[in-house]
Short mmCIF file of N, CA and C and ligand atoms in Angstrom, two decimals:
data_model
loop_
_atom_site.label_atom_id
_atom_site.label_comp_id
_atom_site.label_asym_id
_atom_site.label_seq_id
_atom_site.Cartn_x
_atom_site.Cartn_y
_atom_site.Cartn_z
N MET A 1 115.81 145.00 182.55
CA MET A 1 116.07 146.24 182.67
C MET A 1 117.55 146.81 182.23
N LEU A 2 117.39 148.10 181.36
CA LEU A 2 118.70 148.69 181.11
C LEU A 2 119.40 149.18 182.46
N GLU A 3 120.53 148.75 182.68
CA GLU A 3 121.47 149.03 183.77
C GLU A 3 122.78 149.47 183.46
N ARG A 4 123.53 150.17 184.40
CA ARG A 4 124.72 150.56 184.31
C ARG A 4 125.50 149.97 185.66
N THR A 5 126.81 149.43 185.32
CA THR A 5 127.45 148.84 186.57
C THR A 5 128.90 149.50 186.30
N LEU A 6 129.67 149.53 187.47
CA LEU A 6 131.04 149.84 187.69
C LEU A 6 131.87 148.70 187.64
N VAL A 7 132.84 148.62 186.62
CA VAL A 7 133.88 147.50 186.27
C VAL A 7 135.17 148.24 186.66
N MET A 8 136.03 147.32 187.25
CA MET A 8 137.65 147.88 187.42
C MET A 8 138.49 146.58 186.77
N ILE A 9 139.29 146.89 185.99
CA ILE A 9 140.42 145.99 185.63
C ILE A 9 141.41 146.28 186.83
N LYS A 10 141.63 145.13 187.75
CA LYS A 10 142.55 145.46 188.74
C LYS A 10 144.11 145.34 188.40
N PRO A 11 144.92 145.79 189.36
CA PRO A 11 146.48 146.00 188.87
C PRO A 11 146.92 144.87 188.27
N ASP A 12 146.65 143.81 188.77
CA ASP A 12 147.31 142.33 188.01
C ASP A 12 146.77 142.36 186.73
N GLY A 13 145.75 142.78 186.08
CA GLY A 13 145.13 142.67 184.72
C GLY A 13 145.67 143.84 184.03
N VAL A 14 146.08 145.10 184.47
CA VAL A 14 146.76 146.05 183.91
C VAL A 14 148.16 145.90 183.64
N GLN A 15 148.79 145.40 184.77
CA GLN A 15 150.24 144.85 184.80
C GLN A 15 150.57 143.79 183.70
N ARG A 16 149.60 142.65 183.59
CA ARG A 16 149.75 141.74 182.56
C ARG A 16 149.18 142.04 181.14
N ASN A 17 148.97 143.38 180.91
CA ASN A 17 148.56 143.80 179.58
C ASN A 17 147.31 142.89 178.93
N LEU A 18 146.51 143.04 180.10
CA LEU A 18 145.04 142.13 179.62
C LEU A 18 143.70 143.58 179.27
N ILE A 19 144.18 144.59 179.42
CA ILE A 19 143.03 145.62 179.23
C ILE A 19 142.22 145.42 178.22
N GLY A 20 142.87 145.02 176.87
CA GLY A 20 142.09 145.04 175.58
C GLY A 20 141.18 143.78 175.77
N LYS A 21 141.92 142.53 176.39
CA LYS A 21 141.24 141.21 176.25
C LYS A 21 139.92 141.40 177.04
N VAL A 22 140.30 142.02 178.19
CA VAL A 22 139.00 142.06 179.32
C VAL A 22 137.85 142.85 178.64
N ILE A 23 138.27 144.05 178.04
CA ILE A 23 137.21 144.79 177.40
C ILE A 23 136.34 144.06 176.17
N SER A 24 137.16 143.36 175.73
CA SER A 24 136.55 142.74 174.70
C SER A 24 135.64 141.63 174.97
N ILE A 25 135.98 141.17 175.98
CA ILE A 25 135.04 139.95 176.53
C ILE A 25 133.76 140.41 176.85
N PHE A 26 133.86 141.71 177.41
CA PHE A 26 132.32 142.62 177.98
C PHE A 26 131.81 142.96 176.59
N GLU A 27 132.49 143.65 175.62
CA GLU A 27 131.90 144.07 174.24
C GLU A 27 131.44 142.98 173.41
N GLU A 28 131.99 141.95 173.65
CA GLU A 28 131.30 140.45 172.81
C GLU A 28 130.06 140.13 173.43
N ASN A 29 130.03 140.41 174.66
CA ASN A 29 128.63 139.97 175.24
C ASN A 29 127.80 141.26 175.08
N GLY A 30 127.94 142.10 174.27
CA GLY A 30 127.05 142.92 174.16
C GLY A 30 126.93 144.27 175.02
N LEU A 31 127.88 144.45 176.12
CA LEU A 31 127.78 145.62 176.99
C LEU A 31 128.55 146.64 176.21
N LYS A 32 127.91 147.89 176.63
CA LYS A 32 128.48 148.85 176.08
C LYS A 32 129.41 149.80 177.02
N VAL A 33 130.46 150.42 176.59
CA VAL A 33 131.38 151.16 177.41
C VAL A 33 130.74 152.54 177.38
N VAL A 34 130.39 152.95 178.51
CA VAL A 34 129.69 154.45 178.49
C VAL A 34 130.74 155.52 179.03
N ALA A 35 131.77 154.85 179.92
CA ALA A 35 132.80 155.85 180.65
C ALA A 35 134.03 154.69 180.89
N LEU A 36 135.05 155.34 180.69
CA LEU A 36 136.41 154.43 180.92
C LEU A 36 137.60 155.47 181.41
N LYS A 37 138.28 155.00 182.38
CA LYS A 37 139.51 155.62 182.44
C LYS A 37 140.82 154.80 183.23
N LYS A 38 141.78 155.14 182.96
CA LYS A 38 143.15 154.68 183.61
C LYS A 38 143.31 155.46 184.77
N THR A 39 143.85 154.85 186.06
CA THR A 39 144.04 155.69 187.25
C THR A 39 144.68 154.75 188.18
N LYS A 40 145.09 155.37 189.30
CA LYS A 40 145.68 154.67 190.45
C LYS A 40 145.23 155.08 191.77
N LEU A 41 144.67 154.30 192.59
CA LEU A 41 144.07 154.29 193.44
C LEU A 41 145.01 154.73 194.84
N SER A 42 144.74 155.71 195.64
CA SER A 42 145.79 155.69 196.85
C SER A 42 145.20 154.58 197.90
N LYS A 43 146.20 154.24 198.77
CA LYS A 43 145.51 153.32 200.10
C LYS A 43 144.35 153.95 200.60
N GLU A 44 144.18 155.25 200.79
CA GLU A 44 142.93 155.61 201.49
C GLU A 44 141.57 155.41 200.39
N GLN A 45 141.99 155.71 199.19
CA GLN A 45 140.65 155.59 197.99
C GLN A 45 140.46 154.14 198.18
N ALA A 46 141.43 153.37 198.11
CA ALA A 46 140.92 151.79 198.07
C ALA A 46 140.17 151.29 199.16
N LYS A 47 140.77 151.92 200.51
CA LYS A 47 139.97 151.83 201.71
C LYS A 47 138.53 152.04 201.72
N ALA A 48 138.20 153.42 200.91
CA ALA A 48 136.92 153.93 200.77
C ALA A 48 136.34 153.13 199.99
N PHE A 49 136.70 152.93 198.77
CA PHE A 49 135.95 151.84 197.73
C PHE A 49 135.63 150.64 198.27
N TYR A 50 136.30 149.91 199.29
CA TYR A 50 135.85 148.65 199.57
C TYR A 50 135.45 148.92 201.17
N ILE A 51 134.87 150.13 201.61
CA ILE A 51 134.61 150.30 202.84
C ILE A 51 133.63 148.92 203.69
N VAL A 52 132.70 148.51 202.56
CA VAL A 52 131.73 147.71 203.21
C VAL A 52 132.54 146.24 203.53
N HIS A 53 133.83 146.18 203.36
CA HIS A 53 134.59 145.05 203.85
C HIS A 53 135.54 145.28 204.92
N LYS A 54 135.33 146.30 205.44
CA LYS A 54 136.38 147.03 206.57
C LYS A 54 136.42 145.86 207.71
N GLU A 55 135.56 145.19 207.94
CA GLU A 55 135.80 144.24 209.21
C GLU A 55 136.28 142.82 208.68
N ARG A 56 136.51 142.53 207.31
CA ARG A 56 136.99 141.33 207.00
C ARG A 56 138.51 141.07 207.07
N PRO A 57 138.78 139.81 206.96
CA PRO A 57 140.39 139.56 207.68
C PRO A 57 141.37 140.13 206.18
N PHE A 58 140.38 139.99 205.14
CA PHE A 58 141.44 140.38 203.84
C PHE A 58 141.30 141.87 203.48
N TYR A 59 140.70 142.77 204.38
CA TYR A 59 140.72 144.16 203.89
C TYR A 59 141.87 144.98 203.78
N GLU A 60 142.91 144.78 204.81
CA GLU A 60 144.26 145.48 204.56
C GLU A 60 145.02 144.89 203.33
N ASP A 61 145.00 143.48 203.34
CA ASP A 61 145.96 143.10 202.19
C ASP A 61 145.31 143.60 200.65
N LEU A 62 144.09 143.67 200.75
CA LEU A 62 142.99 144.06 199.74
C LEU A 62 143.35 145.35 199.21
N THR A 63 143.22 146.23 200.13
CA THR A 63 143.30 147.75 199.90
C THR A 63 144.81 148.04 199.44
N THR A 64 146.08 147.15 200.09
CA THR A 64 147.18 147.61 199.87
C THR A 64 147.30 147.24 198.23
N TYR A 65 146.90 145.94 197.89
CA TYR A 65 147.03 145.38 196.56
C TYR A 65 146.21 146.32 195.55
N MET A 66 145.10 146.75 196.06
CA MET A 66 144.36 147.66 195.08
C MET A 66 145.07 148.77 194.84
N SER A 67 145.91 149.47 195.70
CA SER A 67 146.53 150.64 195.47
C SER A 67 148.01 150.45 195.03
N SER A 68 148.52 149.41 194.75
CA SER A 68 149.68 148.94 194.24
C SER A 68 150.23 149.43 192.95
N GLY A 69 149.32 149.35 191.94
CA GLY A 69 149.36 149.90 190.51
C GLY A 69 148.25 150.49 189.82
N PRO A 70 148.27 150.79 188.69
CA PRO A 70 147.04 151.37 188.05
C PRO A 70 146.24 150.66 187.77
N ILE A 71 144.96 151.00 187.74
CA ILE A 71 143.73 150.34 187.52
C ILE A 71 143.11 150.74 186.08
N VAL A 72 142.05 150.19 185.60
CA VAL A 72 141.02 150.87 184.70
C VAL A 72 139.83 150.82 184.99
N ALA A 73 139.16 151.88 185.21
CA ALA A 73 137.70 151.87 185.79
C ALA A 73 136.76 152.12 184.49
N MET A 74 135.52 151.41 184.48
CA MET A 74 134.55 151.78 183.25
C MET A 74 133.25 151.64 183.84
N VAL A 75 132.44 152.30 183.05
CA VAL A 75 131.00 151.89 183.13
C VAL A 75 130.52 151.19 182.10
N LEU A 76 129.90 150.18 182.37
CA LEU A 76 129.18 149.31 181.17
C LEU A 76 127.80 149.49 181.45
N GLU A 77 127.18 149.41 180.35
CA GLU A 77 125.59 149.51 180.25
C GLU A 77 125.02 148.25 179.38
N GLY A 78 124.03 147.85 179.76
CA GLY A 78 123.14 146.84 178.91
C GLY A 78 122.08 146.18 179.79
N GLU A 79 121.13 145.40 179.11
CA GLU A 79 120.00 144.59 179.73
C GLU A 79 120.64 144.00 180.81
N ASN A 80 120.18 144.13 182.07
CA ASN A 80 120.59 143.24 183.43
C ASN A 80 122.26 143.39 183.59
N ALA A 81 122.98 144.47 183.37
CA ALA A 81 124.39 144.55 183.20
C ALA A 81 124.84 144.34 184.57
N ILE A 82 124.35 144.36 185.56
CA ILE A 82 124.86 144.24 186.97
C ILE A 82 125.08 142.90 186.80
N GLN A 83 124.05 141.91 186.91
CA GLN A 83 124.08 140.42 186.89
C GLN A 83 125.00 139.67 185.96
N ARG A 84 124.76 140.38 184.62
CA ARG A 84 125.60 139.64 183.61
C ARG A 84 126.92 140.01 183.62
N VAL A 85 127.54 141.06 184.19
CA VAL A 85 128.82 141.35 184.38
C VAL A 85 129.47 140.39 185.49
N ARG A 86 128.67 140.09 186.45
CA ARG A 86 128.90 139.26 187.60
C ARG A 86 129.11 137.59 186.97
N GLU A 87 128.40 137.30 186.20
CA GLU A 87 128.42 136.01 185.51
C GLU A 87 129.82 136.02 184.37
N ILE A 88 129.80 136.91 183.65
CA ILE A 88 130.95 136.94 182.89
C ILE A 88 132.22 136.98 183.48
N MET A 89 132.10 137.74 184.69
CA MET A 89 133.75 137.90 185.64
C MET A 89 133.83 136.35 186.24
N GLY A 90 132.83 135.75 186.68
CA GLY A 90 132.96 134.53 187.34
C GLY A 90 133.36 134.62 188.95
N ALA A 91 133.18 133.50 189.79
CA ALA A 91 133.43 133.61 191.11
C ALA A 91 134.58 134.26 191.57
N THR A 92 134.61 134.72 192.84
CA THR A 92 135.64 135.59 193.34
C THR A 92 136.97 134.71 193.33
N ASP A 93 136.85 133.42 193.82
CA ASP A 93 138.00 132.55 193.76
C ASP A 93 138.23 131.75 192.22
N PRO A 94 139.31 131.98 191.67
CA PRO A 94 139.55 131.39 190.07
C PRO A 94 139.30 129.92 190.12
N LYS A 95 139.39 129.37 191.33
CA LYS A 95 139.46 128.00 191.49
C LYS A 95 137.96 127.77 191.29
N GLU A 96 136.90 128.41 191.91
CA GLU A 96 135.55 128.10 191.75
C GLU A 96 134.93 128.63 190.59
N ALA A 97 135.54 129.60 189.69
CA ALA A 97 134.94 130.31 188.62
C ALA A 97 134.72 129.24 187.53
N LYS A 98 133.63 129.31 186.79
CA LYS A 98 133.38 128.50 185.58
C LYS A 98 134.22 129.07 184.41
N GLU A 99 134.38 127.81 183.58
CA GLU A 99 135.22 127.94 182.35
C GLU A 99 134.65 129.26 181.43
N GLY A 100 135.63 129.73 180.79
CA GLY A 100 135.33 130.50 179.99
C GLY A 100 135.09 132.22 180.68
N THR A 101 134.97 132.14 182.20
CA THR A 101 134.79 133.31 182.78
C THR A 101 136.25 134.18 182.61
N ILE A 102 135.96 135.66 182.76
CA ILE A 102 137.29 136.18 182.98
C ILE A 102 138.10 135.84 184.14
N ARG A 103 137.82 135.69 185.08
CA ARG A 103 138.38 135.06 186.39
C ARG A 103 139.10 133.85 186.34
N ARG A 104 138.47 132.88 185.52
CA ARG A 104 138.80 131.64 185.22
C ARG A 104 140.09 131.63 184.27
N LEU A 105 139.91 132.54 183.45
CA LEU A 105 140.78 132.76 182.25
C LEU A 105 141.99 133.26 182.72
N PHE A 106 142.05 134.38 183.60
CA PHE A 106 143.06 135.29 183.97
C PHE A 106 143.44 135.40 185.26
N ALA A 107 142.61 135.32 186.17
CA ALA A 107 142.87 135.70 187.74
C ALA A 107 144.04 134.82 188.28
N ILE A 108 144.79 135.52 188.80
CA ILE A 108 145.97 134.74 189.88
C ILE A 108 145.82 133.98 191.00
N ASP A 109 144.71 134.54 191.73
CA ASP A 109 144.36 133.87 192.88
C ASP A 109 143.07 134.75 193.48
N LYS A 110 142.66 134.25 194.60
CA LYS A 110 141.19 134.65 195.14
C LYS A 110 141.57 136.21 195.06
N GLU A 111 142.60 136.81 195.75
CA GLU A 111 142.88 138.28 195.77
C GLU A 111 142.91 139.13 194.32
N LYS A 112 143.96 138.69 193.71
CA LYS A 112 144.38 139.10 192.37
C LYS A 112 143.51 138.69 191.37
N ASN A 113 142.21 138.87 191.05
CA ASN A 113 141.42 138.27 190.63
C ASN A 113 140.85 139.09 189.31
N THR A 114 141.90 140.05 188.79
CA THR A 114 141.73 140.68 187.58
C THR A 114 140.57 141.60 187.29
N VAL A 115 139.49 141.46 187.94
CA VAL A 115 138.19 142.35 187.67
C VAL A 115 137.46 142.53 188.71
N HIS A 116 136.72 143.76 189.02
CA HIS A 116 135.66 144.09 189.99
C HIS A 116 134.50 144.32 189.26
N GLY A 117 133.23 143.92 189.66
CA GLY A 117 132.03 144.43 189.02
C GLY A 117 131.11 144.65 190.28
N SER A 118 130.27 145.81 190.05
CA SER A 118 129.37 146.06 191.22
C SER A 118 128.36 144.94 191.43
N ASP A 119 128.01 144.57 192.72
CA ASP A 119 127.33 143.37 193.10
C ASP A 119 125.76 143.50 193.13
N SER A 120 125.22 144.90 192.97
CA SER A 120 123.86 145.15 193.10
C SER A 120 123.55 146.50 192.58
N PRO A 121 122.35 146.96 192.31
CA PRO A 121 121.97 148.34 192.11
C PRO A 121 122.46 149.20 192.85
N GLU A 122 122.35 149.08 194.18
CA GLU A 122 122.86 149.78 195.20
C GLU A 122 124.31 149.96 195.46
N SER A 123 125.00 148.82 194.96
CA SER A 123 126.37 149.17 195.02
C SER A 123 126.96 150.03 193.64
N ALA A 124 126.36 149.67 192.62
CA ALA A 124 126.61 150.27 191.52
C ALA A 124 126.45 151.95 191.41
N LYS A 125 125.21 152.28 192.45
CA LYS A 125 124.96 153.52 192.22
C LYS A 125 125.91 154.48 193.12
N LYS A 126 126.55 153.81 194.10
CA LYS A 126 127.56 154.31 194.95
C LYS A 126 129.16 154.43 194.12
N GLU A 127 129.31 153.17 193.39
CA GLU A 127 130.42 152.94 192.88
C GLU A 127 130.62 153.78 191.64
N ILE A 128 129.83 154.18 190.78
CA ILE A 128 129.97 154.94 189.51
C ILE A 128 130.24 156.18 189.79
N PRO A 129 129.60 156.88 190.72
CA PRO A 129 130.31 158.35 190.95
C PRO A 129 131.57 158.24 191.71
N PHE A 130 131.86 157.13 192.16
CA PHE A 130 133.16 157.17 193.02
C PHE A 130 134.34 157.46 192.01
N PHE A 131 134.23 157.15 190.60
CA PHE A 131 135.11 157.31 189.60
C PHE A 131 134.74 158.23 188.66
N PHE A 132 133.42 158.31 188.19
CA PHE A 132 132.82 159.37 187.18
C PHE A 132 131.87 160.26 187.58
N SER A 133 131.85 161.47 187.01
CA SER A 133 131.08 162.70 186.93
C SER A 133 129.95 162.62 186.13
N GLU A 134 128.79 162.90 186.21
CA GLU A 134 127.71 162.78 185.21
C GLU A 134 127.94 163.15 183.81
N GLN A 135 128.89 164.13 183.71
CA GLN A 135 129.34 164.55 182.22
C GLN A 135 130.21 163.47 181.55
N GLU A 136 130.73 162.74 182.40
CA GLU A 136 131.63 161.75 181.63
C GLU A 136 130.87 160.32 181.08
N LEU A 137 129.65 160.45 181.62
CA LEU A 137 128.94 159.11 181.32
C LEU A 137 128.15 159.29 180.00
N LEU A 138 128.64 158.84 178.98
CA LEU A 138 128.20 159.28 177.51
C LEU A 138 127.58 157.98 177.06
N ASP A 139 126.13 158.40 176.48
CA ASP A 139 125.54 157.27 175.79
C ASP A 139 126.13 156.89 174.54
N VAL A 140 125.99 155.70 174.21
CA VAL A 140 126.96 155.04 173.09
C VAL A 140 126.42 155.54 171.94
N ALA A 141 125.16 155.81 171.37
CA ALA A 141 124.99 156.65 170.00
C ALA A 141 123.95 157.52 170.12
N1 LIG B 1 139.04 138.99 198.43
C1 LIG B 1 140.24 138.33 198.89
N2 LIG B 1 139.89 137.43 200.01
C2 LIG B 1 138.79 136.84 200.11
C3 LIG B 1 137.67 137.40 199.51
C4 LIG B 1 137.83 138.70 198.75
O1 LIG B 1 141.47 138.86 198.80
O2 LIG B 1 138.70 135.89 200.88
C5 LIG B 1 139.30 140.11 197.61
C6 LIG B 1 138.98 139.77 196.22
O3 LIG B 1 140.15 140.85 195.59
C7 LIG B 1 137.59 140.05 195.98
C8 LIG B 1 137.45 141.52 196.98
O4 LIG B 1 138.47 141.24 198.16
O5 LIG B 1 137.28 140.27 194.33
C9 LIG B 1 136.13 141.82 196.94
O6 LIG B 1 135.34 140.65 197.92
P1 LIG B 1 134.02 140.39 197.45
O7 LIG B 1 133.76 139.15 198.27
O8 LIG B 1 133.17 141.47 197.18
O9 LIG B 1 134.05 139.59 196.10
P2 LIG B 1 133.93 140.06 194.60
O10 LIG B 1 132.49 140.67 194.47
O11 LIG B 1 134.86 140.99 193.93
O12 LIG B 1 133.45 138.75 193.63
MG1 LIG B 2 131.80 142.41 195.86
#
């Protein structure tokens, strides 16, 4: 199924000049960029984005970290894009991520793990409009 998913390059990725490398990996895997922006989340925005984790012990640190510097948000499109992006990113903890995945290649630790990708169609449906209006989602050709 042709799907769209929301990806972020987290502050550690932007800070270490990895924007191009991360996008290249997705493009080389056949995913298309349908929307793209660099922005910075406020603490409140980070808390809203990660609201599903509000009871988790890492919520406070995570939302402070996610609002600590610029991020890049994008919408990627492709066949089974949601699951494929999750596979290309690798496990949350880079120590557990498979060889060749973005997190294995670049993540600093379990929190500063370079990328976010929607985990389900329901999440993508909420996360895409968090960053992009309908008019900003442009088909590739
Ligand atoms: N996170 C963390 N500590 C944990 C688990 C998660 O700091 O023990 C952070 C990490 O940045 C992760 C984000 O919270 O990417 C969201 O967690 P989730 O379990 O949804 O992982 P993901 O879907 O990003 O792999
Ligand atoms: Mg998640």
